[in-house]
Structures are given as C-alpha cells and as structure tokens.
Short mmCIF file of C-alpha atoms in Angstrom, two decimals:
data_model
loop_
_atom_site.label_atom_id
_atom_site.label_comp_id
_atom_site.label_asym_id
_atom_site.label_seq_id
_atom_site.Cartn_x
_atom_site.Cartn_y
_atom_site.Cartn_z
CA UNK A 1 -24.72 9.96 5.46
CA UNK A 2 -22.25 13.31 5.43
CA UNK A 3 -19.28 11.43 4.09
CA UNK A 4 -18.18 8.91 1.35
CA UNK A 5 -15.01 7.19 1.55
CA UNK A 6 -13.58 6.56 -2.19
CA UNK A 7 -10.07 4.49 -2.61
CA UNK A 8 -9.03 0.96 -3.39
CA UNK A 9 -6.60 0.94 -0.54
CA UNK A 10 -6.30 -1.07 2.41
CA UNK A 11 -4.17 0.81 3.77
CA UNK A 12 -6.10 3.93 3.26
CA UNK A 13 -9.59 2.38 4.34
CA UNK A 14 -7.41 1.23 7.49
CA UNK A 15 -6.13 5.60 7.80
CA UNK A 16 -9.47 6.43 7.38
CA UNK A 17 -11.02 3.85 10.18
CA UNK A 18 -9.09 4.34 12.69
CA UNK A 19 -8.43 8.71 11.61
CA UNK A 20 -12.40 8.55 11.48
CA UNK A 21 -13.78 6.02 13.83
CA UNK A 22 -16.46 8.14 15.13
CA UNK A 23 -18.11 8.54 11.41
CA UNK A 24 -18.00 4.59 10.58
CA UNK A 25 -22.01 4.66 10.89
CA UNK A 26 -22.42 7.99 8.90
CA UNK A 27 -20.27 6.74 5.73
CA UNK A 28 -20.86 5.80 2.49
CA UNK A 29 -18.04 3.44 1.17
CA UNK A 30 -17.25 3.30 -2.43
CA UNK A 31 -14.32 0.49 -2.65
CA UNK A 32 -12.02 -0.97 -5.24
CA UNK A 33 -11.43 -4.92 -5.88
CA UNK A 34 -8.46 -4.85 -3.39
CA UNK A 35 -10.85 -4.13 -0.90
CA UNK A 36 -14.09 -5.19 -1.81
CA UNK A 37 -14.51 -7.28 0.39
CA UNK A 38 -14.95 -5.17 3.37
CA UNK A 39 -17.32 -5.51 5.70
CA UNK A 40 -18.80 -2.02 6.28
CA UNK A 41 -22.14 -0.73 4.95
CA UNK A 42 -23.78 0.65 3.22
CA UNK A 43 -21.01 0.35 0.10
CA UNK A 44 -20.68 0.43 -3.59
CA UNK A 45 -17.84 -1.41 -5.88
CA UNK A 46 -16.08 0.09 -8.76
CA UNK A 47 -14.04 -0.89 -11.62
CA UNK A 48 -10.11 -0.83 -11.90
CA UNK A 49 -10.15 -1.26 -15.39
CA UNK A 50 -7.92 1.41 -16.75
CA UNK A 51 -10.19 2.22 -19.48
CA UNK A 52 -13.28 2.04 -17.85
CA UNK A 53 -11.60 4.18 -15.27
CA UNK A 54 -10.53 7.33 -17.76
CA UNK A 55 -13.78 6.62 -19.40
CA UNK A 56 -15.72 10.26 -17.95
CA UNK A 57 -19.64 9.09 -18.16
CA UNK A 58 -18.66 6.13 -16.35
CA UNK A 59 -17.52 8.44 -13.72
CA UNK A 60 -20.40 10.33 -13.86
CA UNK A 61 -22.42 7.21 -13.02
CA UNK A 62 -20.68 6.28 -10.26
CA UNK A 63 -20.99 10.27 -8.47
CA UNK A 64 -24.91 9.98 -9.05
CA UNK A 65 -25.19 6.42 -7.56
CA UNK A 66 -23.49 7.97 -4.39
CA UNK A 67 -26.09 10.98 -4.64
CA UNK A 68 -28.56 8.10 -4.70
CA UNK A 69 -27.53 6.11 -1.72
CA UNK A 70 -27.26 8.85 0.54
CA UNK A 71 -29.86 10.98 -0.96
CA UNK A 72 -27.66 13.81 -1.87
CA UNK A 73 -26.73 14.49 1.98
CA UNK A 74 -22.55 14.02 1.48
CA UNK A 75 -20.73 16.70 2.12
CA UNK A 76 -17.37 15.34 2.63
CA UNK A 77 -15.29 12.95 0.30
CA UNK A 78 -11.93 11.14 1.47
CA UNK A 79 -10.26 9.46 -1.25
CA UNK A 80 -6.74 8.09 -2.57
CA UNK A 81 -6.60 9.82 -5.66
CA UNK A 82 -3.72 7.71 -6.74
CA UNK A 83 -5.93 4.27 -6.27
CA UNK A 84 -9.12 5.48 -8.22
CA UNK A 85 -8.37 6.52 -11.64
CA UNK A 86 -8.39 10.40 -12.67
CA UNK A 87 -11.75 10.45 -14.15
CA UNK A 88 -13.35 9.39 -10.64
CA UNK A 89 -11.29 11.90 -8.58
CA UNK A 90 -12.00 14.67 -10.94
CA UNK A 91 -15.86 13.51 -10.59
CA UNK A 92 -15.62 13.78 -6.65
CA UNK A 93 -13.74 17.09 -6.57
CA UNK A 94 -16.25 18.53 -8.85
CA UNK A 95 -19.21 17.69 -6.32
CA UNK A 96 -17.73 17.24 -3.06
CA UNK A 97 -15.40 19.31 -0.53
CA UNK A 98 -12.61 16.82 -0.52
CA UNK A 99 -9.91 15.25 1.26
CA UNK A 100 -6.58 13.40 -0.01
CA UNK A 101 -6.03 10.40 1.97
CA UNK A 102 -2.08 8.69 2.26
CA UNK A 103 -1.20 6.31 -0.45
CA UNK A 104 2.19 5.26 1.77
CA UNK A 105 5.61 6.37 0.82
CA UNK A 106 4.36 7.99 -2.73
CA UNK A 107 2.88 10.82 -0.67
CA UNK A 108 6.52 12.84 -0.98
CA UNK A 109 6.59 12.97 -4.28
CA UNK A 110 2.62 13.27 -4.94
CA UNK A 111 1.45 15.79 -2.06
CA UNK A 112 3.69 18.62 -2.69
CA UNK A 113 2.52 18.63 -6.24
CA UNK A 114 -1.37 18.26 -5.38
CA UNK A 115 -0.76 21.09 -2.63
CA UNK A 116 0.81 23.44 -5.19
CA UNK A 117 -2.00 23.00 -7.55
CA UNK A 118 -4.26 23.41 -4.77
CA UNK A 119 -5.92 20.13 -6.04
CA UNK A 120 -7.65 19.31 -2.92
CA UNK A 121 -9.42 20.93 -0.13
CA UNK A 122 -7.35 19.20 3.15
CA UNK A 123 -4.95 16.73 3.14
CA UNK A 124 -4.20 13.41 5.69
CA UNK A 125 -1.15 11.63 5.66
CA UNK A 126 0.98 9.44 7.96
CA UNK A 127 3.81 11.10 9.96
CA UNK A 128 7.35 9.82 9.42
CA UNK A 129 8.14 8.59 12.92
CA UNK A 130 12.02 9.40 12.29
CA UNK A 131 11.46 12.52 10.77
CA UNK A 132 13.85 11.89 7.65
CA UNK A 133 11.44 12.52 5.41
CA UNK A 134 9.64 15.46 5.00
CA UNK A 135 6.05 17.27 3.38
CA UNK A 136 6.51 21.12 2.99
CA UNK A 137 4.15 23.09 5.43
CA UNK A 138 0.28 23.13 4.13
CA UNK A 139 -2.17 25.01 6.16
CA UNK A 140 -4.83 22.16 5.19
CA UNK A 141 -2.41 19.51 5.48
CA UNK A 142 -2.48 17.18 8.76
CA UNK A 143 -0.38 14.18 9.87
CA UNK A 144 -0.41 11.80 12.40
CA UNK A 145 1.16 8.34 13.27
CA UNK A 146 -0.50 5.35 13.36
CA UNK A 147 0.47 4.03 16.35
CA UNK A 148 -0.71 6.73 18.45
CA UNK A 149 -3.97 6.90 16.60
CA UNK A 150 -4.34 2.80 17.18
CA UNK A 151 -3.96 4.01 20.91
CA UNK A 152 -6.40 6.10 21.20
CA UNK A 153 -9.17 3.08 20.47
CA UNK A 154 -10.74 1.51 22.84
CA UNK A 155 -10.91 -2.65 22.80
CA UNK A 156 -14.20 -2.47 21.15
CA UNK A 157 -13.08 0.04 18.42
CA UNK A 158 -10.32 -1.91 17.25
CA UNK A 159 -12.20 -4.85 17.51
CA UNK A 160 -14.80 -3.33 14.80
CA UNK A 161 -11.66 -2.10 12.58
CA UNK A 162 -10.54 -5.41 12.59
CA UNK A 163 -13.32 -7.12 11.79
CA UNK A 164 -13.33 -5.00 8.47
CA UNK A 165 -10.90 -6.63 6.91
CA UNK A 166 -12.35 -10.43 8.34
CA UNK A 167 -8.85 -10.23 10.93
CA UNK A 168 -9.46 -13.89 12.56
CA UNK A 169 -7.46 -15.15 15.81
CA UNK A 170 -6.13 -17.51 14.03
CA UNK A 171 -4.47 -14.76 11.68
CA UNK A 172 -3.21 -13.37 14.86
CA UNK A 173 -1.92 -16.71 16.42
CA UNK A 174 -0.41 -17.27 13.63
CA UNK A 175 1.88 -14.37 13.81
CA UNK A 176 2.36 -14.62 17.11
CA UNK A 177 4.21 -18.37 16.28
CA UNK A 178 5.90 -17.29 13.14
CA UNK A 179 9.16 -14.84 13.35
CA UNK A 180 9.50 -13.74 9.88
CA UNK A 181 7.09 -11.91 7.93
CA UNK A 182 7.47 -11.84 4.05
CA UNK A 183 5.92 -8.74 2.77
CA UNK A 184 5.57 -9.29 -1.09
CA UNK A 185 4.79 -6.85 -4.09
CA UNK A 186 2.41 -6.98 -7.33
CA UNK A 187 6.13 -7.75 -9.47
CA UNK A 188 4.64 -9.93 -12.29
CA UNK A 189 1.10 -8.06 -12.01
CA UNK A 190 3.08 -4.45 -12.93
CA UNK A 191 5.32 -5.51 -15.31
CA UNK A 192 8.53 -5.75 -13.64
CA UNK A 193 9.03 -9.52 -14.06
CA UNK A 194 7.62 -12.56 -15.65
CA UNK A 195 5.45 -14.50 -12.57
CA UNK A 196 8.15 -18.01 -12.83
CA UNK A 197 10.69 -15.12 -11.49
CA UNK A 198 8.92 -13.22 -9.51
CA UNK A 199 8.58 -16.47 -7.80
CA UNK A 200 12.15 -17.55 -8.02
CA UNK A 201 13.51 -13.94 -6.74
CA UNK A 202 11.49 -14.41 -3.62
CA UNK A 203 12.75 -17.65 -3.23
CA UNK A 204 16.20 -16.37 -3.64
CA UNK A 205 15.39 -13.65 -1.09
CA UNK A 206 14.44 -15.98 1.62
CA UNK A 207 17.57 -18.23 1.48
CA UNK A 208 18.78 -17.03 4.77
CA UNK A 209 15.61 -17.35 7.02
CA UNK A 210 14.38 -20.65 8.23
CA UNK A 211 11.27 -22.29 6.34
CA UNK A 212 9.53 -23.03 9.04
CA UNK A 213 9.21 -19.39 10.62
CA UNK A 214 8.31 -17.46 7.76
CA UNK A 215 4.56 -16.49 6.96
CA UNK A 216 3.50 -14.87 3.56
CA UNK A 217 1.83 -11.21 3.63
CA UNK A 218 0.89 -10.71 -0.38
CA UNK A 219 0.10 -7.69 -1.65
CA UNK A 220 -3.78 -7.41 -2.60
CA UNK A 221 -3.24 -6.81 -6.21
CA UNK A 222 -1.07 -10.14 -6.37
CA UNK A 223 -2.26 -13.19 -8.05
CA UNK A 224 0.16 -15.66 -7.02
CA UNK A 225 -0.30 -18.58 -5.05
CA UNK A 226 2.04 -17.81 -2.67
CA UNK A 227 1.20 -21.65 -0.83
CA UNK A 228 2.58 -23.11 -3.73
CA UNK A 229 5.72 -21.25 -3.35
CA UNK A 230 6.52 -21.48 0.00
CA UNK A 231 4.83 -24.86 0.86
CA UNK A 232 3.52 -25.36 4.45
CA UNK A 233 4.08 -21.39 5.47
CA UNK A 234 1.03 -20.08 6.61
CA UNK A 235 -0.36 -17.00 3.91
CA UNK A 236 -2.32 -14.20 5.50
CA UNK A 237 -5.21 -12.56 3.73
CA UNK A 238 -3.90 -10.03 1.06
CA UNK A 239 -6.60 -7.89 1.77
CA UNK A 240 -5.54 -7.34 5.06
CA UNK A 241 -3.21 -4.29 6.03
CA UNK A 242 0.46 -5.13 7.35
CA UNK A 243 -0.03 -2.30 9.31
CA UNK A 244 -3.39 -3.27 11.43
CA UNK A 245 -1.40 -6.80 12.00
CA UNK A 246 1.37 -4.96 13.71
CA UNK A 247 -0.63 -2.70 15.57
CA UNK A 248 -2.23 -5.97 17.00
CA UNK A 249 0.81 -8.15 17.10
CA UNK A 250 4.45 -7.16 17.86
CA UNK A 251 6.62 -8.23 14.61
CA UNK A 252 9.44 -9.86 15.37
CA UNK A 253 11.29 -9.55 11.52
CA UNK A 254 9.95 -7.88 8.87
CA UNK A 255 11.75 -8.90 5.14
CA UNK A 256 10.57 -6.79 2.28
CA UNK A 257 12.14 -6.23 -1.46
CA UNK A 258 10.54 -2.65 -1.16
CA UNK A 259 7.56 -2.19 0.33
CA UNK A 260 6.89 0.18 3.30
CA UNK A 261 4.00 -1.37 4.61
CA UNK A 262 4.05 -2.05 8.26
CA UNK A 263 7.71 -0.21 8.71
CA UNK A 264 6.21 2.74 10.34
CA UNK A 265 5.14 0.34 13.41
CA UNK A 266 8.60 -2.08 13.35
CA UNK A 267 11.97 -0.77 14.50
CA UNK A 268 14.02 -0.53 11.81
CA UNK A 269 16.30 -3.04 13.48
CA UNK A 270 14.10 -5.61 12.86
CA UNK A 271 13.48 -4.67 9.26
CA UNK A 272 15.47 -6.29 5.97
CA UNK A 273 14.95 -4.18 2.84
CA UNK A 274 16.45 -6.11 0.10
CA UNK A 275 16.17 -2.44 -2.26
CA UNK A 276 20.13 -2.20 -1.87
CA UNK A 277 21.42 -0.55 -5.39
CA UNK A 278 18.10 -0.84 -6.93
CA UNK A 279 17.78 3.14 -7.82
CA UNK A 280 17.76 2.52 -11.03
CA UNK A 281 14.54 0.40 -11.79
CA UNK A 282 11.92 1.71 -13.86
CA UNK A 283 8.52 0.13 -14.65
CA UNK A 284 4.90 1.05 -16.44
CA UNK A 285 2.54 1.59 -14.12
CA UNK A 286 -0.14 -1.31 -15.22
CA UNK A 287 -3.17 1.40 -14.69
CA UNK A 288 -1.48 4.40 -15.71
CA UNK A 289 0.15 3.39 -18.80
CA UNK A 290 0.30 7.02 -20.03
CA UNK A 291 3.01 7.99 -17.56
CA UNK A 292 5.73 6.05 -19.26
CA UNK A 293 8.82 5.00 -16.93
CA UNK A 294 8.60 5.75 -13.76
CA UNK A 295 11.14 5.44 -11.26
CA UNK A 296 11.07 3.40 -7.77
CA UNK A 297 10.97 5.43 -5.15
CA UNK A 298 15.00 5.17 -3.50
CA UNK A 299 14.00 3.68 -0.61
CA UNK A 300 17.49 3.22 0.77
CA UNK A 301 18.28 7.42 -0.11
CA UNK A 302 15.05 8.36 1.32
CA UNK A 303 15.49 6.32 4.77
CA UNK A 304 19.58 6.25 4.72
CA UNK A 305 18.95 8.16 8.35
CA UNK A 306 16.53 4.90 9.92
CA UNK A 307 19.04 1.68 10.56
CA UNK A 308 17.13 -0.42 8.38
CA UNK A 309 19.18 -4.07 7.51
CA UNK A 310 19.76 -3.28 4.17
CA UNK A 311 20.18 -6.03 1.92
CA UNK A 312 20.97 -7.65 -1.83
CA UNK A 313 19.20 -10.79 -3.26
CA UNK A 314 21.54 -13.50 -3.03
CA UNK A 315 21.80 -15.93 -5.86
CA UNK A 316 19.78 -14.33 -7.96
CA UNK A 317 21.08 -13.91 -12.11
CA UNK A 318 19.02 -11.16 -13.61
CA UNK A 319 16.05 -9.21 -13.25
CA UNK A 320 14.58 -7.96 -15.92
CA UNK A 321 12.05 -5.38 -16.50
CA UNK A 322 9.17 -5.44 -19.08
CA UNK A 323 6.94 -2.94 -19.77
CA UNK A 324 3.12 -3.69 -20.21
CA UNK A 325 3.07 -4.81 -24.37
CA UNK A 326 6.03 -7.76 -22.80
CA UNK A 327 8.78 -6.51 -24.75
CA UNK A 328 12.19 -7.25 -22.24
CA UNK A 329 13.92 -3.86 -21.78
CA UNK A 330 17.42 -3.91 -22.85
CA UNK A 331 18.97 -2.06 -19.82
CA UNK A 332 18.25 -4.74 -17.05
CA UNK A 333 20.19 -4.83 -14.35
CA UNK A 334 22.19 -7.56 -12.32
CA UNK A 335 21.56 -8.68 -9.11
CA UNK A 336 25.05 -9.01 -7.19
CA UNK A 337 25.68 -12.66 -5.76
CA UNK A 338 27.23 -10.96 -2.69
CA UNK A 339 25.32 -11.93 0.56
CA UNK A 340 25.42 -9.01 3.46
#
C-alpha cells in the first residue's frame, strides 16, 4: 500500500474515491465513526473523542498501526484535517508527504490559512461551479468539480463507489419518487439547540412542502430519529453523501437550513436555503471546544451571485443557542414569522 486515506468525512472519502479511483486497491483507510462503516479494505477505526483526539501518544499509536498494516510502504497521506483532531494530523504530517482533502464550504476560510503556513504538501478541493467564491492561487493547490470527475467513471467504477457507502436501488428509487429532499444538520449534537427544537424548527421549515414528497437526508453525526419526526417519509442512510445521490439521481428540490451538501450538483433554482438573516449565529464547536464562538459561515453573502430560493423559517418563535456546558446564551435571535 503507497497511500492511507485519514478523515471522518463522507464527503471527503466520496472526493477521494472518485479523485483517486485508480488507487482504491493500493489504500490503506483509516476512518472516523461517520464513516465507519465503509466497505473498503484493508481499514482501521479511530476515536472522535475530543480528548482522546488531542491526547499525542494516542496519536502516536494510531501512525504506527498504519506503519504496521502496510509494512511501512505509505508514502502518501490524504486527510481532512478539520475531521481528525490536531494531534492525528500533526502525527501524519510528521511521517508522511501529505495532502489536504475538501471539508465543503469551510475550505475558504481554512485553505488560505493552511497554504500560508505552508501546513501541507498539496492541496484538493472542489471547484465552485459559479465561480463566486474564490481560493487564492497555490502552486500545490488543485480543484476540480464533481460532476465532471463522476463523468469520467465508467458504470463499473461508480458502481464500486457506490457500493462504499451500502447505496441500495431502493435508496435510489426512492429518490427518484420523492421531490423534496430535506438535507438536515447535527443542531442539537453541536450545541445550537435543544433536540425537542431542533425537531420542531424542521418541522416549521417544512410547512410549505407536501408530506408525502419529502425524504429525510440526516447528517451522519445526527442522532435523531428523523422517522419519528416526519412519519411515513422515507430516511436515507446518514452515512451516505448527498452528493453521490445526486450524481446518480437528478434532484428535483433540494431544502436545506445551511448545509452545502449536494448544491454543487443542483441548480440553484431548485435549491431553498432557509439561512436568510442568520449571519449572526455563533456556536462551540462540540470537538473543538477551545476555539470559543465561531461564526456560521454567511452562506447567503458568500453565494448572493448563485439564484438560490432564499428563505426564513416560518412560524418559528426563537432559536436559541447554547454552548457545550448548556448554559442558554442571552443574545438569541428571532426567527421572523414572515413567509417568502
């Protein structure tokens, strides 16, 4: 094995499949609980808890099981530095030539910084299809777009991506009968809201769409039992990527609070973003607890050049944000009743 794939990401595994199809058999996974479950070989599991993570010797464990497995033979490590914890990432840049793999949307703000530290050796990331936002120049930097990677597979290669992630036809059929796709986010599991309104603000947000053609896409760090919620719409596996489902099926709607999963492969016309006057929402990031506040990405400043729908919860009374000891915040912030 020359290469060792280190994130818990489906969305990076799913970069680095179908970036790297032709080293599948010479790659040494080393996954996180979201994606666990994978079905490559040979692979190793590691721990997301945030202690365990910044714990060094730990670390150090995990590097020489990897020497183990492939007999010190890697040369190459691709990993999402923002999925693995700090102690692992400095543990793979110490012994391996390595690459940054895309974490989504965070890239903008988290590339420039690792390229001006010269943190990593080469960097991957997706293109922005509409060219509103940009990465400055990098001569080790390379980007792509999905879609015209997905392309370039044959049948039987995206057959064998999609049988990483356990895609069934029925998944597929599935979206093929059902119009609206629900993309939730980890809400509760960061911090941001108690689970009871989590559950209610989704509710809220689905008001306008018919029950019976919406199908839930969870996030994979959510716990919620999103069948309870929305009883009798189909849930597909969190651990599946929103954008290897539409790569394989056309999406007809795609309604999201925030997320950016999938939007690179939907026309924006057929995207609702429900992140209208939200710039000002902080949270604790559950695994990084160190960083303080951090501020949500303004989605609707970053694309305000793409003709997403953009959207505001209807209904809803308050959000409020927690951080990760429980104690309510005392600047929370209102959701407007007014429907677009």
């Amino acid at each position: 094995m020359k290469n060792v794939f280190v994130a818990d990401s489906a969305y990076s595994l799913f970069l680095y499949l179908i970036r790297y199809t032709d080293q599948i058999s010479d790659t040494l996974f080393v996954l996180g609980p979201s994606v666990s479950h994978a079905n490559v070989s040979p692979k190793l599991s590691f721990t997301k808890n945030a202690k365990a993570l910044d714990q060094k010797p730990l670390a150090s464990c995990l590097a020489n099981k990897i020497d183990t497995l492939s007999r010190g033979d890697i040369c190459f490590c691709y990993i999402n530095a923002q999925s693995t914890g700090e102690a692992i990432e400095n543990e793979m840049r110490k012994r391996y030539y390595t690459i940054a793999l895309s974490d989504g949307l965070s890239d903008f703000q988290n590339f420039p910084k690792y390229m001006a530290e010269n943190r990593f050796d080469e960097y991957f990331t997706v293109e922005d299809p509409y060219r509103c936002i940009h990465l400055p120049s990098h001569p080790y930097l390379e980007t792509a777009r999905i879609m015209d990677l997905w392309d370039q597979k044959t049948e039987e290669q995206k057959k064998q991506i999609a049988s990483v992630f356990h895609v069934t036809e029925q998944d597929l059929e599935i979206l093929r009968q059902k119009k609206v796709i629900l993309v939730t986010q980890p809400l509760s599991e960061d911090g941001i809201m108690k689970e009871s309104e989590k559950q209610a603000f989704y509710r809220d947000m689905m008001q306008s769409y018919p029950t019976d053609t919406i199908v839930i896409k969870p996030h994979p760090r959510e716990k919620t039992k999103w069948n309870e919620v929305f009883k009798g719409a189909p849930v597909i596996s969190k651990q599946i990527p929103m954008e290897l489902l539409s790569a394989m099926v056309p999406v007809e709607k795609l309604v999201t609070f925030y997320s950016t999963a999938g939007t690179n492969l939907v026309e924006p016309r057929k995207v609702d973003f429900y992140s209208k006057d939200f710039e000002q929402l902080r949270f604790v990031h559950p695994e990084k607890p160190k960083m303080g506040l951090t501020p949500y990405v303004n989605i609707e400043k970053k694309f305000a050049s793409r003709p997403f729908n953009w959207k505001r919860i209807p209904d809803s009374e308050h959000i409020w944000y927690q951080n990760q000891k429980g104690n309510i915040k005392n600047n929370y912030r209102s959701f407007s009743r007014e429907r677009n």
